[in-house]
Structures are given as C-alpha cells and as structure tokens.
XYZ file of C-alpha atoms in Angstrom:
700
model
C 3.520 -53.465 -38.545
C 2.566 -52.777 -34.907
C 3.717 -50.186 -32.396
C 7.046 -51.395 -30.982
C 7.528 -51.938 -27.268
C 9.731 -48.885 -26.684
C 7.403 -46.659 -28.685
C 4.418 -47.992 -26.814
C 6.112 -47.127 -23.528
C 6.649 -43.563 -24.755
C 3.021 -43.309 -25.809
C 1.815 -44.596 -22.446
C 4.024 -42.049 -20.692
C 2.705 -39.208 -22.860
C -0.957 -40.182 -22.425
C -0.755 -41.358 -18.809
C -2.627 -44.537 -19.820
C -2.668 -47.295 -22.405
C -3.607 -46.086 -25.879
C -6.933 -47.019 -27.428
C -6.758 -49.198 -30.560
C -7.328 -46.125 -32.740
C -4.589 -44.182 -30.934
C -2.147 -47.073 -31.216
C -2.789 -47.321 -34.970
C -2.447 -43.554 -35.400
C 0.847 -43.459 -33.491
C 2.095 -46.485 -35.449
C 1.560 -44.637 -38.739
C 2.626 -41.130 -37.699
C 5.709 -42.458 -35.911
C 6.672 -44.677 -38.833
C 9.870 -44.099 -40.778
C 7.803 -42.860 -43.710
C 6.176 -40.032 -41.736
C 8.651 -39.252 -38.954
C 12.038 -39.695 -40.698
C 13.341 -41.331 -37.571
C 16.555 -42.698 -39.056
C 17.278 -39.732 -41.305
C 16.135 -36.681 -39.335
C 19.539 -36.043 -37.806
C 21.171 -36.070 -41.254
C 18.871 -33.504 -42.860
C 20.443 -30.583 -41.006
C 23.329 -30.919 -43.468
C 21.238 -29.113 -46.081
C 21.200 -25.340 -46.412
C 17.639 -24.116 -47.007
C 17.871 -20.323 -46.910
C 18.242 -17.754 -49.663
C 16.683 -14.450 -50.594
C 14.325 -16.255 -52.941
C 12.939 -18.713 -50.360
C 9.478 -17.786 -49.062
C 8.481 -21.125 -47.465
C 11.154 -23.697 -46.740
C 11.094 -27.252 -45.360
C 8.159 -28.436 -43.263
C 5.108 -27.615 -45.342
C 3.474 -29.637 -48.104
C 5.596 -27.871 -50.727
C 8.299 -25.229 -50.717
C 7.769 -21.738 -52.155
C 10.394 -19.575 -53.870
C 10.215 -16.174 -55.538
C 11.038 -15.799 -59.241
C 13.430 -12.813 -59.401
C 12.157 -9.748 -61.215
C 8.518 -10.866 -61.031
C 5.639 -10.973 -58.559
C 5.277 -14.723 -59.072
C 6.039 -17.476 -56.570
C 6.890 -20.999 -57.641
C 6.015 -23.984 -55.465
C 8.032 -27.174 -55.745
C 7.735 -30.530 -54.012
C 8.742 -34.136 -54.536
C 7.369 -37.418 -53.224
C 8.032 -41.140 -53.516
C 5.487 -43.870 -54.187
C 7.885 -46.780 -54.304
C 6.292 -49.690 -52.469
C 2.806 -49.068 -53.912
C 4.267 -48.999 -57.425
C 5.752 -52.472 -56.962
C 2.501 -53.933 -55.656
C 0.317 -52.185 -58.260
C 2.415 -50.238 -60.784
C -0.518 -48.459 -62.411
C -2.349 -47.220 -59.309
C 0.842 -46.846 -57.296
C 2.334 -44.425 -59.818
C -0.954 -42.671 -60.587
C -1.657 -41.896 -56.942
C 1.918 -40.692 -56.528
C 1.107 -38.038 -59.130
C -2.171 -37.214 -57.417
C -0.505 -36.803 -54.027
C 2.229 -34.414 -55.146
C -0.328 -32.339 -57.069
C -2.438 -31.996 -53.921
C 0.665 -30.917 -52.005
C 0.811 -28.080 -54.522
C -2.878 -27.250 -54.030
C -2.457 -27.047 -50.273
C -0.130 -24.054 -50.747
C -2.841 -22.217 -52.692
C -0.923 -22.821 -55.926
C -2.027 -24.021 -59.343
C 0.026 -26.974 -60.671
C 1.820 -26.263 -63.966
C 4.296 -29.117 -64.437
C 5.336 -32.592 -63.317
C 8.658 -34.410 -63.467
C 9.190 -38.114 -62.841
C 12.342 -40.006 -61.886
C 11.839 -43.742 -62.380
C 14.170 -46.585 -61.401
C 13.733 -50.249 -62.356
C 15.677 -53.503 -62.320
C 17.705 -54.753 -65.271
C 15.901 -53.948 -68.502
C 16.396 -57.546 -69.668
C 14.183 -58.696 -66.794
C 10.596 -59.249 -67.939
C 9.138 -58.137 -64.612
C 11.111 -54.873 -64.726
C 9.594 -54.134 -68.135
C 6.127 -54.980 -66.787
C 6.632 -52.518 -63.942
C 7.946 -49.835 -66.317
C 4.945 -50.262 -68.606
C 2.445 -50.020 -65.733
C 4.149 -47.093 -64.018
C 4.383 -45.014 -67.189
C 0.744 -45.759 -68.021
C -0.336 -44.745 -64.520
C 1.581 -41.457 -64.646
C 0.358 -40.764 -68.166
C -3.313 -41.477 -67.552
C -3.430 -39.468 -64.316
C -1.329 -36.501 -65.438
C -3.021 -36.221 -68.831
C -6.488 -36.404 -67.292
C -5.849 -33.627 -64.769
C -4.234 -31.386 -67.385
C -0.800 -31.047 -65.783
C 2.062 -31.663 -68.244
C 4.893 -34.068 -67.423
C 7.864 -32.188 -68.848
C 11.044 -33.610 -67.310
C 12.530 -36.633 -65.596
C 14.712 -39.684 -66.039
C 14.442 -43.454 -66.380
C 17.216 -45.671 -65.006
C 17.828 -49.423 -64.878
C 19.990 -51.094 -62.228
C 19.885 -54.588 -60.753
C 19.434 -53.121 -57.265
C 15.834 -52.222 -58.119
C 14.808 -55.704 -59.274
C 12.543 -56.301 -56.281
C 11.861 -52.677 -55.367
C 11.417 -50.037 -58.075
C 11.416 -46.336 -57.247
C 8.802 -43.873 -58.483
C 9.693 -40.299 -57.502
C 7.469 -37.489 -58.757
C 7.973 -33.713 -58.495
C 5.430 -30.968 -59.109
C 5.820 -27.246 -59.786
C 3.020 -24.760 -59.173
C 2.386 -21.037 -59.381
C 0.942 -18.698 -56.763
C 1.190 -15.062 -55.726
C 1.969 -13.893 -52.210
C -1.559 -12.693 -51.515
C -2.939 -16.167 -52.316
C -0.356 -18.205 -50.421
C -1.751 -20.783 -47.978
C 0.170 -22.850 -45.422
C -0.681 -25.928 -43.371
C -0.509 -24.464 -39.852
C -3.925 -24.097 -38.235
C -4.536 -20.509 -37.160
C -7.471 -19.964 -34.783
C -9.500 -21.950 -32.254
C -13.149 -22.034 -33.267
C -12.429 -22.327 -36.973
C -13.993 -25.342 -38.641
C -12.189 -28.294 -40.221
C -13.809 -29.140 -43.537
C -13.099 -32.225 -45.645
C -13.592 -31.682 -49.393
C -13.243 -34.217 -52.185
C -13.741 -37.920 -52.693
C -15.627 -40.059 -50.221
C -13.519 -42.062 -47.790
C -13.167 -45.785 -48.439
C -10.986 -48.559 -47.142
C -8.233 -48.278 -49.748
C -4.715 -47.371 -48.655
C -5.168 -48.527 -45.068
C -1.851 -48.497 -43.250
C -0.034 -47.045 -46.242
C 2.468 -45.131 -44.117
C 3.479 -48.169 -42.069
C 3.549 -50.314 -45.244
C 6.038 -47.849 -46.756
C 8.240 -48.282 -43.680
C 8.854 -52.002 -44.111
C 10.906 -54.122 -46.486
C 8.888 -55.568 -49.356
C 8.129 -59.251 -48.813
C 8.154 -61.820 -51.601
C 4.331 -61.953 -51.550
C 3.916 -58.144 -51.463
C 2.075 -58.000 -54.793
C -0.849 -59.858 -53.256
C -0.517 -59.464 -49.486
C -0.019 -55.679 -49.501
C -2.509 -54.708 -52.220
C -5.041 -53.267 -49.688
C -2.367 -50.721 -48.653
C -2.313 -49.238 -52.185
C -4.625 -46.339 -52.910
C -6.863 -46.190 -55.978
C -6.801 -42.939 -57.934
C -9.567 -41.023 -59.707
C -7.963 -38.294 -61.849
C -11.278 -36.816 -62.935
C -12.169 -36.084 -59.324
C -8.654 -34.679 -58.847
C -9.239 -32.288 -61.760
C -12.452 -31.092 -60.119
C -10.570 -30.692 -56.848
C -7.869 -28.605 -58.578
C -10.464 -26.194 -59.919
C -12.455 -26.126 -56.676
C -9.272 -25.365 -54.716
C -8.502 -22.507 -57.102
C -11.994 -21.092 -56.548
C -11.730 -21.395 -52.771
C -8.388 -19.581 -52.788
C -9.734 -16.943 -55.207
C -12.568 -16.216 -52.788
C -10.255 -16.191 -49.734
C -12.201 -19.000 -48.077
C -9.179 -21.068 -46.947
C -7.341 -20.270 -43.707
C -5.032 -23.320 -43.809
C -4.921 -26.488 -45.872
C -3.371 -29.927 -46.014
C -3.943 -32.734 -48.452
C -4.777 -36.205 -47.189
C -1.781 -38.403 -47.917
C 0.164 -40.613 -45.531
C -1.964 -41.654 -42.521
C -5.054 -40.166 -44.163
C -7.334 -37.863 -42.216
C -5.511 -38.553 -38.972
C -2.195 -37.513 -40.473
C -3.426 -34.369 -42.227
C -5.596 -32.983 -39.433
C -3.211 -33.715 -36.544
C -0.253 -32.227 -38.455
C -2.242 -29.057 -39.246
C -3.088 -28.334 -35.646
C 0.338 -29.443 -34.394
C 2.006 -26.901 -36.684
C -0.237 -24.220 -35.205
C 0.431 -25.519 -31.658
C -3.299 -26.065 -31.277
C -5.722 -28.980 -30.947
C -8.860 -30.244 -32.628
C -12.135 -31.975 -31.921
C -13.198 -34.208 -34.795
C -16.366 -36.259 -35.261
C -15.393 -39.208 -37.429
C -19.033 -40.124 -38.084
C -19.373 -36.843 -39.998
C -16.836 -37.866 -42.665
C -18.541 -38.663 -45.979
C -17.903 -42.321 -46.734
C -18.281 -44.573 -49.756
C -18.294 -47.903 -47.939
C -20.746 -49.084 -45.276
C -19.975 -49.726 -41.636
C -16.487 -48.246 -41.598
C -14.999 -48.190 -38.119
C -13.116 -45.348 -36.465
C -9.666 -46.668 -37.336
C -10.574 -47.066 -41.003
C -12.030 -43.573 -41.280
C -9.046 -42.110 -39.475
C -6.264 -43.861 -41.435
C -7.592 -44.745 -44.889
C -5.500 -43.025 -47.569
C -8.322 -42.679 -50.083
C -7.265 -40.180 -52.709
C -8.456 -36.777 -53.956
C -9.252 -35.298 -50.526
C -8.263 -32.011 -48.887
C -8.657 -30.809 -45.302
C -9.305 -27.081 -44.934
C -9.410 -24.769 -41.947
C -12.367 -22.475 -42.605
C -13.827 -19.543 -40.688
C -17.327 -20.452 -39.381
C -18.955 -17.713 -41.453
C -17.453 -19.195 -44.643
C -18.522 -22.815 -44.237
C -21.656 -22.435 -46.376
C -19.644 -20.776 -49.136
C -17.132 -23.652 -49.099
C -19.979 -26.171 -49.262
C -21.456 -24.294 -52.226
C -18.147 -24.450 -54.119
C -17.802 -28.177 -53.400
C -21.328 -28.795 -54.642
C -20.668 -26.799 -57.820
C -17.729 -29.084 -58.612
C -19.631 -32.241 -57.621
C -17.337 -32.923 -54.670
C -18.211 -34.271 -51.269
C -18.016 -31.850 -48.341
C -18.105 -32.625 -44.620
C -17.686 -30.336 -41.636
C -15.775 -32.820 -39.489
C -14.827 -30.712 -36.493
C -13.078 -27.588 -35.298
C -9.748 -26.221 -34.152
C -9.360 -26.025 -30.360
C -6.793 -25.097 -27.735
C -6.722 -28.580 -26.238
C -5.706 -32.045 -27.329
C -6.308 -33.700 -30.669
C -9.587 -35.487 -29.987
C -11.571 -37.790 -32.261
C -15.037 -39.099 -31.433
C -16.903 -41.949 -33.072
C -20.354 -43.299 -32.323
C -20.555 -41.118 -29.215
C -17.237 -42.327 -27.765
C -13.816 -40.681 -27.604
C -11.407 -42.888 -29.558
C -8.407 -40.506 -29.695
C -7.358 -37.955 -27.079
C -3.696 -37.015 -27.394
C -1.518 -33.903 -27.706
C -1.225 -33.103 -31.412
C 2.456 -32.237 -31.099
C 3.186 -35.665 -29.616
C 1.362 -37.353 -32.465
C 2.956 -35.305 -35.221
C 6.397 -34.557 -33.801
C 6.965 -36.875 -30.850
C 8.583 -39.850 -32.551
C 12.099 -40.333 -31.172
C 14.997 -40.296 -33.608
C 16.775 -43.591 -34.150
C 20.548 -43.876 -33.945
C 21.583 -46.379 -36.585
C 25.033 -48.002 -36.738
C 26.870 -47.312 -39.973
C 29.837 -48.560 -41.930
C 31.548 -46.116 -44.271
C 31.553 -47.249 -47.918
C 34.866 -48.202 -49.487
C 36.230 -46.755 -52.724
C 36.403 -49.251 -55.605
C 39.626 -50.391 -57.203
C 40.578 -49.420 -60.744
C 40.280 -52.219 -63.306
C 39.366 -50.829 -66.720
C 38.604 -52.863 -69.844
C 40.332 -51.905 -73.108
C 38.104 -52.901 -76.030
C 38.250 -51.722 -79.626
C 36.771 -48.263 -80.143
C 33.869 -49.497 -82.256
C 32.987 -52.209 -79.756
C 32.930 -49.683 -76.914
C 30.826 -47.136 -78.813
C 28.247 -49.712 -79.906
C 27.995 -51.235 -76.414
C 27.412 -47.877 -74.733
C 24.986 -46.551 -77.369
C 22.955 -49.775 -77.100
C 22.704 -49.758 -73.294
C 19.223 -49.171 -71.792
C 20.598 -46.394 -69.569
C 21.630 -44.352 -72.603
C 18.566 -45.270 -74.661
C 16.143 -42.670 -75.904
C 13.365 -42.023 -73.372
C 10.981 -40.989 -76.134
C 8.864 -44.108 -75.548
C 8.244 -42.823 -72.030
C 7.606 -39.138 -72.604
C 5.600 -39.463 -75.814
C 2.845 -40.989 -73.633
C 2.654 -37.795 -71.591
C 0.847 -34.675 -72.716
C 3.775 -32.336 -72.168
C 2.182 -29.313 -73.850
C -1.156 -29.022 -72.048
C -1.391 -25.589 -70.421
C 0.424 -23.903 -73.326
C 3.550 -23.134 -71.284
C 6.068 -25.669 -72.566
C 8.831 -23.900 -74.487
C 11.513 -26.564 -73.939
C 10.165 -30.069 -74.438
C 11.254 -33.421 -72.978
C 14.387 -34.739 -74.600
C 16.418 -31.599 -73.947
C 18.654 -31.118 -70.912
C 16.005 -29.254 -68.904
C 12.351 -28.411 -69.398
C 11.322 -24.797 -69.989
C 7.951 -23.319 -69.016
C 6.784 -19.872 -70.084
C 5.831 -17.660 -67.162
C 3.063 -15.794 -68.981
C 2.035 -13.998 -65.795
C 5.342 -12.126 -65.694
C 4.848 -10.741 -69.212
C 8.596 -10.229 -69.685
C 9.723 -13.442 -71.356
C 10.702 -15.202 -68.133
C 11.016 -18.974 -68.410
C 10.871 -21.391 -65.476
C 13.292 -24.302 -65.953
C 13.096 -27.741 -64.356
C 15.458 -30.709 -64.131
C 14.993 -33.892 -62.103
C 16.777 -37.193 -61.635
C 19.731 -39.148 -60.285
C 22.066 -41.847 -61.532
C 22.188 -44.981 -59.347
C 25.334 -46.152 -61.121
C 27.141 -43.131 -59.715
C 26.009 -43.558 -56.106
C 26.386 -47.346 -56.184
C 30.024 -46.704 -57.126
C 30.701 -44.033 -54.493
C 27.706 -42.593 -52.618
C 29.306 -39.282 -51.606
C 30.900 -38.425 -54.957
C 27.918 -39.702 -56.920
C 25.435 -37.643 -54.905
C 27.625 -34.536 -55.164
C 27.693 -35.098 -58.919
C 23.880 -35.412 -58.940
C 23.613 -31.803 -57.797
C 26.154 -30.632 -60.365
C 24.445 -32.630 -63.133
C 20.982 -31.164 -62.500
C 22.397 -27.647 -62.296
C 24.279 -28.248 -65.553
C 21.007 -29.306 -67.181
C 19.547 -25.921 -66.258
C 22.714 -24.149 -67.366
C 22.529 -25.789 -70.802
C 19.102 -24.171 -71.106
C 20.573 -20.833 -70.023
C 18.825 -20.983 -66.653
C 19.990 -20.242 -63.099
C 18.869 -22.506 -60.233
C 16.521 -21.075 -57.620
C 15.981 -24.011 -55.284
C 16.009 -27.788 -55.062
C 13.951 -30.492 -53.404
C 15.242 -34.003 -52.834
C 13.843 -37.492 -52.562
C 16.370 -39.505 -50.563
C 15.843 -43.198 -51.248
C 17.678 -45.916 -49.376
C 17.463 -49.491 -48.182
C 16.976 -50.871 -44.681
C 18.647 -48.351 -42.327
C 19.205 -51.060 -39.721
C 21.923 -52.542 -41.959
C 25.202 -50.687 -41.159
C 26.471 -50.953 -44.741
C 23.208 -49.593 -46.134
C 23.049 -46.771 -43.594
C 26.688 -45.859 -44.163
C 25.994 -45.473 -47.869
C 22.870 -43.435 -47.129
C 24.815 -41.118 -44.796
C 27.485 -40.571 -47.423
C 24.835 -39.894 -50.070
C 23.137 -37.237 -47.926
C 26.453 -35.536 -47.158
C 27.465 -35.560 -50.821
C 24.162 -34.127 -52.000
C 24.244 -31.403 -49.338
C 27.797 -30.395 -50.296
C 26.929 -30.535 -53.986
C 23.936 -28.249 -53.547
C 26.120 -25.805 -51.613
C 28.654 -25.904 -54.444
C 25.984 -24.923 -56.985
C 24.666 -22.287 -54.541
C 21.192 -23.815 -54.455
C 19.137 -24.116 -51.244
C 17.388 -27.421 -50.571
C 13.931 -26.263 -49.532
C 12.074 -29.509 -49.012
C 11.862 -33.134 -49.906
C 11.067 -36.654 -48.902
C 12.872 -39.621 -47.386
C 12.046 -43.190 -48.425
C 13.834 -45.991 -46.582
C 13.288 -49.736 -46.299
C 13.533 -50.074 -50.062
C 14.698 -53.657 -49.711
C 13.307 -56.901 -51.029
C 14.293 -60.529 -51.308
C 16.805 -59.455 -53.972
C 18.565 -57.025 -51.600
C 18.702 -53.257 -50.986
C 18.518 -50.586 -53.638
C 21.511 -48.396 -54.414
C 21.401 -45.109 -52.453
C 19.366 -42.897 -54.781
C 19.341 -39.100 -54.275
C 16.669 -37.902 -56.696
C 16.986 -34.136 -56.998
C 14.518 -31.761 -58.626
C 15.928 -28.298 -59.315
C 13.792 -25.364 -60.397
C 15.377 -22.315 -62.013
C 14.587 -19.398 -64.271
C 15.750 -17.586 -67.389
C 14.590 -14.135 -68.418
C 14.386 -14.849 -72.166
C 12.525 -17.444 -74.192
C 15.183 -18.445 -76.791
C 17.462 -21.344 -75.906
C 19.936 -22.972 -78.279
C 18.743 -26.587 -78.009
C 20.923 -29.697 -78.262
C 20.620 -30.579 -81.947
C 23.622 -29.688 -84.114
C 23.221 -26.922 -86.662
C 26.004 -28.348 -88.813
C 28.154 -25.295 -89.454
C 30.078 -24.557 -86.239
C 33.125 -25.710 -84.305
C 32.684 -28.191 -81.464
C 34.266 -27.527 -78.087
C 34.067 -29.231 -74.712
C 33.386 -26.706 -71.955
C 34.959 -28.021 -68.758
C 37.575 -30.133 -70.497
C 38.173 -33.875 -70.554
C 37.727 -36.110 -67.505
C 39.380 -39.422 -66.755
C 37.427 -41.361 -64.100
C 35.067 -44.082 -65.335
C 33.482 -45.096 -62.027
C 29.706 -45.478 -62.209
C 29.698 -45.216 -65.988
C 27.564 -47.037 -68.520
C 30.889 -48.003 -70.155
C 31.837 -50.136 -67.145
C 28.282 -51.446 -66.748
C 28.333 -52.643 -70.358
C 31.916 -53.892 -70.614
C 32.842 -54.833 -67.049
C 35.490 -53.443 -64.727
C 35.647 -50.992 -61.846
C 36.958 -47.502 -61.224
C 36.589 -44.565 -58.862
C 34.028 -41.910 -59.637
C 35.503 -38.720 -61.160
C 35.467 -35.542 -59.061
C 32.808 -33.158 -60.403
C 33.690 -29.450 -60.559
C 30.738 -27.156 -59.896
C 32.628 -24.249 -61.499
C 31.643 -25.678 -64.863
C 27.966 -24.909 -64.263
C 28.323 -21.137 -64.644
C 30.612 -21.621 -67.644
C 28.046 -23.811 -69.423
C 25.322 -21.245 -68.711
C 27.451 -18.448 -70.133
C 28.193 -20.514 -73.231
C 24.500 -21.324 -73.711
C 23.486 -17.670 -73.647
C 26.049 -16.380 -76.168
C 24.786 -15.192 -79.540
C 27.382 -17.273 -81.395
C 26.305 -20.553 -79.739
C 24.403 -22.870 -82.084
C 23.855 -25.899 -79.840
C 24.702 -27.048 -76.329
C 24.302 -30.404 -74.592
C 25.642 -31.477 -71.213
C 27.790 -34.540 -70.468
C 25.952 -37.217 -68.522
C 25.031 -40.906 -68.962
C 27.389 -42.491 -71.476
C 29.821 -39.587 -71.379
C 31.012 -37.557 -74.337
C 30.192 -40.386 -76.776
C 26.475 -40.334 -75.984
C 26.328 -36.531 -75.763
C 27.678 -36.270 -79.307
C 25.421 -39.065 -80.566
C 22.363 -37.328 -79.134
C 23.335 -34.084 -80.875
C 23.578 -35.736 -84.307
C 20.551 -35.328 -86.592
C 19.754 -36.602 -90.073
C 21.127 -33.323 -91.443
C 24.006 -32.543 -89.084
C 26.885 -34.610 -87.790
C 30.201 -34.245 -85.989
C 33.840 -35.080 -86.593
C 35.861 -35.177 -83.363
C 39.205 -36.327 -81.969
C 39.448 -37.568 -78.376
C 42.597 -38.484 -76.388
C 41.366 -41.883 -75.130
C 38.511 -44.172 -74.103
C 38.294 -42.667 -70.600
C 37.854 -39.182 -72.060
C 35.156 -40.476 -74.421
C 33.108 -42.334 -71.789
C 33.696 -40.546 -68.461
C 30.390 -39.253 -67.094
C 31.824 -36.482 -64.931
C 29.156 -33.714 -64.951
C 29.591 -29.942 -65.006
C 30.675 -30.088 -68.644
C 28.979 -29.630 -72.011
C 29.598 -29.881 -75.726
C 29.002 -26.554 -77.468
C 28.688 -25.885 -81.169
C 29.876 -22.328 -81.726
C 30.619 -19.975 -84.585
C 33.516 -18.452 -82.616
C 35.543 -20.940 -80.617
C 38.319 -18.435 -79.941
C 35.943 -15.948 -78.341
C 34.321 -18.675 -76.253
C 37.681 -19.900 -74.990
C 38.667 -16.365 -74.054
C 35.382 -15.703 -72.240
C 35.333 -18.721 -69.911
C 37.376 -19.414 -66.777
C 37.276 -23.205 -67.155
C 39.115 -25.429 -69.640
C 37.617 -25.297 -73.129
C 38.901 -28.102 -75.367
C 38.475 -28.101 -79.130
C 36.939 -31.382 -80.266
C 36.452 -30.859 -83.989
C 33.649 -29.528 -86.127
C 30.004 -30.021 -86.978
C 29.196 -31.354 -90.438
C 26.186 -31.614 -92.732
C 26.334 -35.367 -93.363
C 24.390 -36.655 -90.331
C 27.303 -38.854 -89.230
C 29.316 -39.075 -86.005
C 33.019 -39.681 -86.624
C 35.249 -40.308 -83.583
C 39.026 -40.674 -83.734
C 41.328 -41.922 -80.955
C 44.989 -42.172 -81.941
C 44.964 -43.889 -85.333
C 41.525 -45.512 -85.014
C 38.401 -43.841 -86.442
C 34.804 -45.052 -86.041
C 31.779 -43.586 -87.847
C 28.104 -44.104 -87.096
C 25.334 -42.428 -89.078
C 22.147 -40.981 -87.595
C 20.053 -44.025 -88.532
C 22.492 -46.416 -86.826
C 22.615 -44.230 -83.733
C 18.828 -44.085 -83.630
C 18.641 -47.870 -83.940
C 21.152 -48.407 -81.123
C 19.279 -46.004 -78.847
C 15.816 -47.405 -79.637
C 16.027 -50.413 -77.313
C 13.220 -49.302 -74.947
C 10.751 -48.614 -77.740
C 11.662 -51.862 -79.544
C 10.961 -53.982 -76.490
C 7.827 -52.212 -75.271
C 5.947 -51.031 -78.358
C-alpha cells in the first residue's frame, strides 16, 4: 500500500517539498485507516465519554476510570489483531494480547485481566477450526506466560468471517492516581528512551497491511507484516515498568504498536504539541544492516518508549539491565519538528501534529440497511430444542477457556462460564469486586445493524447485572468491511449509532476503543461487529451464580419476547425475522434480582434464547420444569432479561418495575422439561452436555 496521490499532495503542501522515502512510508502508515480512523472518525462523536468516574477518556493508550468508594483506578482498553490472526493465527493472536497489555503498562497500570472476543467462519469449515485452534493457543500461551488471567469473552461462528476472522482482546489494569502516566510528552530537553526487545524486521508495514482487504494469498504474501511475540520478555517488561513507575522515573509513556517507533514517538510529542530529535542508529537492533525505514516502522514486540528526565536516564538503564532488557537513549523532546536522523543524514523532518493528526477524514457513500421480512419456521418442539442446543454458537466454550489460566493473580472470584467475570479488588479491602463482560453477536448485527448493536450494549450490561454489578465504563472495537462499499458503510454507520444509543440507555460512557475496517476477503465482507467490553463493580464478594439450586421457583425477569431475528433458532432452522427491541430498563431489574437474599440463581437471556439459558442452568443435581407460550418466546434472544430461581417469587414480582413472568419451578432430577401447549419435551443433563459439547468433540 503506497501513499495515494491526494495524500501525497497534502504531504508536499505541509512539508513544502517532496517527502523522503522514510517520510512517505511514515505518512502512509500513520495516515492509514488503521491508525487515523479516516472513514470512521466523524461517526465516533456519537459516543458519550464523560461521567464522574472517568479520569482519562478517549485518546490515550487506555482509558482510566475510578472505582467508587475506593482510591483505586481501573484502566481498560481493547484492540483488534484481525488480519495478522488470519495470516498467522498463533502469533497474530499472541501479539494482540501483548499489545493490549502494553497499552495498560503505558498508563502506569498493572494488568490484572484479559478478555477475548473471537469470531470465525462456519464451524463446519476445516480452515475455521484451524484458525480457532491457533488463535486460542496463541492467546493461551502468551497470557499464561505473562501471568495475566483471561477471564471473560465470547466465541462466535458466522459465514461472514470465513476469509477474515476477528480477534479482539481487552485488558483491565489497576493504578492509583499518584502513579498514573499518560502518553503526552511534557518538557523539551527530556530524553526519549526505548526499553525492551531489540528491533527486528518483523511487522513491517503492519498498520498499512491492516488497512487493506485480505488477498487470497495473504497467508504467504503478508506474513512479513505479522509480528512475532516473546511473552517471557513481555513479563520482564511488565515488572520493569512497575519498577520504573514505583520510582517515579517515567514522565510519559507509549508502547510500540502500529507503525512501530515512528508511530509511538511521533504520537507522544504530538499530544504534547512538541517535537523530537531522534537518532535511529541508536536503537538497539537484533538484525544487521537495518535501514532507517525498517528501524522506524518495524512493529517488533515487547518495546516501550519513555519520556525520561535527563537526571533519571542512568536509573532507567539500571532497571532495564536488572530485568535483562535492552535500553537505548534514542533522542530527546524538542520544541521543533519531529526529526529523525540516520547515518548522519536527516531522513524525517515534519511537524509531529501533521504526522499524527493530519490525515484528512474520508466521506464515504452509504446505503441504509433494510429490515428483513418475517418468515418463521414451525418445527416440532423437540426438533427445535435439539437443533439450537447443538449449534456451535450455543456450544459450551469450556474447550476455549480451560486452556487459559484464569486464576493466576489470585483475584478471580467469578470464573469463565458465568455471565460476567469477577475480580477481587484486594487493594480496596472492603470486598469490592471488579466485573468484566466482553463480546458481540454477529447474528444480531447481520440481521439489523442498529438494533443488534443497541442490544449488544444491553446484553453486556445485563451480564454485569446478573453478577450484581453496575457498569462503570465501556470500550468498543468497531469491526467492519470495506468502507468504500456503500452497503458495508451503511451497515457500519447503523452499527455505530445503535451502539452509541445502547450505551446511553445503560448509562455507560464509552471511554475508548478501536476501529478495524477493511475486514473483507475473497469470500466477502464480515458482518458489522461491535465488540464491547464493559467494566463494572460490586461492593460485595458473594454472587448467586447461574447453576440451579433445585428448590426455588423460576421466573423470567423482563418477560417474554417475540422477535426471532438474528437468533440461533433461525440460523439452525432457516427463515428470517426482525430483531426484537431490547429494553435497557431490564438491566437494573436483573441487578436488583441478583442481589436479593432470596435469589438462588440468575442467568441472563442471550444466544439461543430462554431454551439455552435454562439448559445452561441445569446441573446433574438440579433441573427445571417450565411452561412457555410458544416457540418465539422460547428462542427469542432479546437481551435485558434473565431467568431467576427464587425462594419468594411474590416478593420479587412486587419489587421490580418490569414484567416478571412465572415459568415453573426448579427440581432435583437434573432434567429440563419444557411444555408448549400440549407438547412436552425433556432433556437430561447428560443429553444437554452432549449437545453442547460440539466444540470440544471436534477439537480435542
């Protein structure tokens, strides 16, 4: 990908001359869709990002929010590593983890949890399973090695991802206000110090690669653009960063991600409205005879750029040496342009703000998506239940999360498999739990992008509510296809608007995120995919959990829904329908139900609808007997609702302001019994487990 003619004209006008080869390559990467959000920037103003809890909002490496009632700050960020994970699923996913962890480090925070949202083609496709296997192994090996638990996420299958999977990873960290670091350079004369791995040639042009459609030969042709991770060096970097922050040796920081050293250093000084003078020869390198462009743009992993006071440089070097990390003083902050020298010559001399912020926005034509018609199948009850329980999108994700060490760090109080993860905030010493939910459902947004994205916000908030937690803030990873296609861009626009309105409805600021476009391949564009990661808190440890106790009444908080659009039911059995309208009012009601003393279990409605929610609640020792008005009520995936097992259904109905429908009762026989009209179907726990074990069966 080269600098386009119109962009080149803008660069020439800004510089007053033709750019050098290094400048042209730097502009090409920093002005790419991946870095500059050219097609999406105008849409992002739809998100509200302010609240009393927000300390650092959009624009830095990660957002920072305050946990109410404590002196602790939580950092949260999310990134995509989609194209690299198609070309090399193991390293692509592993380095995605490494990058989002370093975003956390650059805020002065210590990483405490990861969440992954993974999207692949049809599960029946052998290549999709190959990609899933490699991606999960990459996330597992990297996360386990650095000692950061992967505690939440989702795995989805949809034919739109056949030629372009998505790997979205979120990270949560902890920091206190006195230790908080930001990316903006502060003072001319301060030194720029590169700490971490040596620079090689891997990941060259990664930012521009991520801004193009994947070609049919991408797995071979684009392999040099994929970074290679080293988690053991990342672990050393985590601890070294903690020591540097402890000793107050860091003035500003940025990790080296997209566009490598050129991206990190120019963005730091641009944020501070300053300049820099960098000597590229001073960068510690692991390959011989690297040229200026390679040193400037390589996306070699496990590297941080720090602004350091001159008097502290030796102390920083001593810390790097202690942790067996490379350390180079590569230049200093100035009041002039962003200047890079190599072999005695100036190879870059440009205003930092033009490099980092000068890319013009792109106006893309769009076509509004059309609502689908209603054409519902009407199978026998048993056929429908078996088809939905056996679908890959309702399958147990245990095969995925059992490969992750989700308990390292001794904070995990709510494990994967529940609606939301729970992490003990030991530093608060008052029983506060940090909650985390992440994911999206491409079936919903493929059906209707606006309604599906709105429902994504409600669904993630309901996950937190089922754990008794209140949302603090959200970050989003907005994934779309080629924005130059009006149909694709129209769907992307609708998705962004729906997610923004949904986050307003759940009263949750969107404090940061990532945009990933050009997720197209020879098989076509992906469905618009609004991955959302929501962090929240609860001031007590106990949560009811989703497994049935076996001795309470079962009620549906939020009442029955009718729409089947986007559902696994229609994916499995055919047909079309409009997506049901999600009601955010149900979120608070579910949270209130989850925190009542007479609640025995709670589980939200999501993929597969009420049928799958009930099936997931059944254990070998506890079952459920329920009556439902029809197939639509049993399989609608409208979020903002939850099944609650309670000892006092009357009191719960009286306490909540949303519909509360009695479903039946929990039992002690480990069997799910569902009745519609005069038809009853029963499935025992072993049968349910067998239906939902499709991922493990195929991949073990």
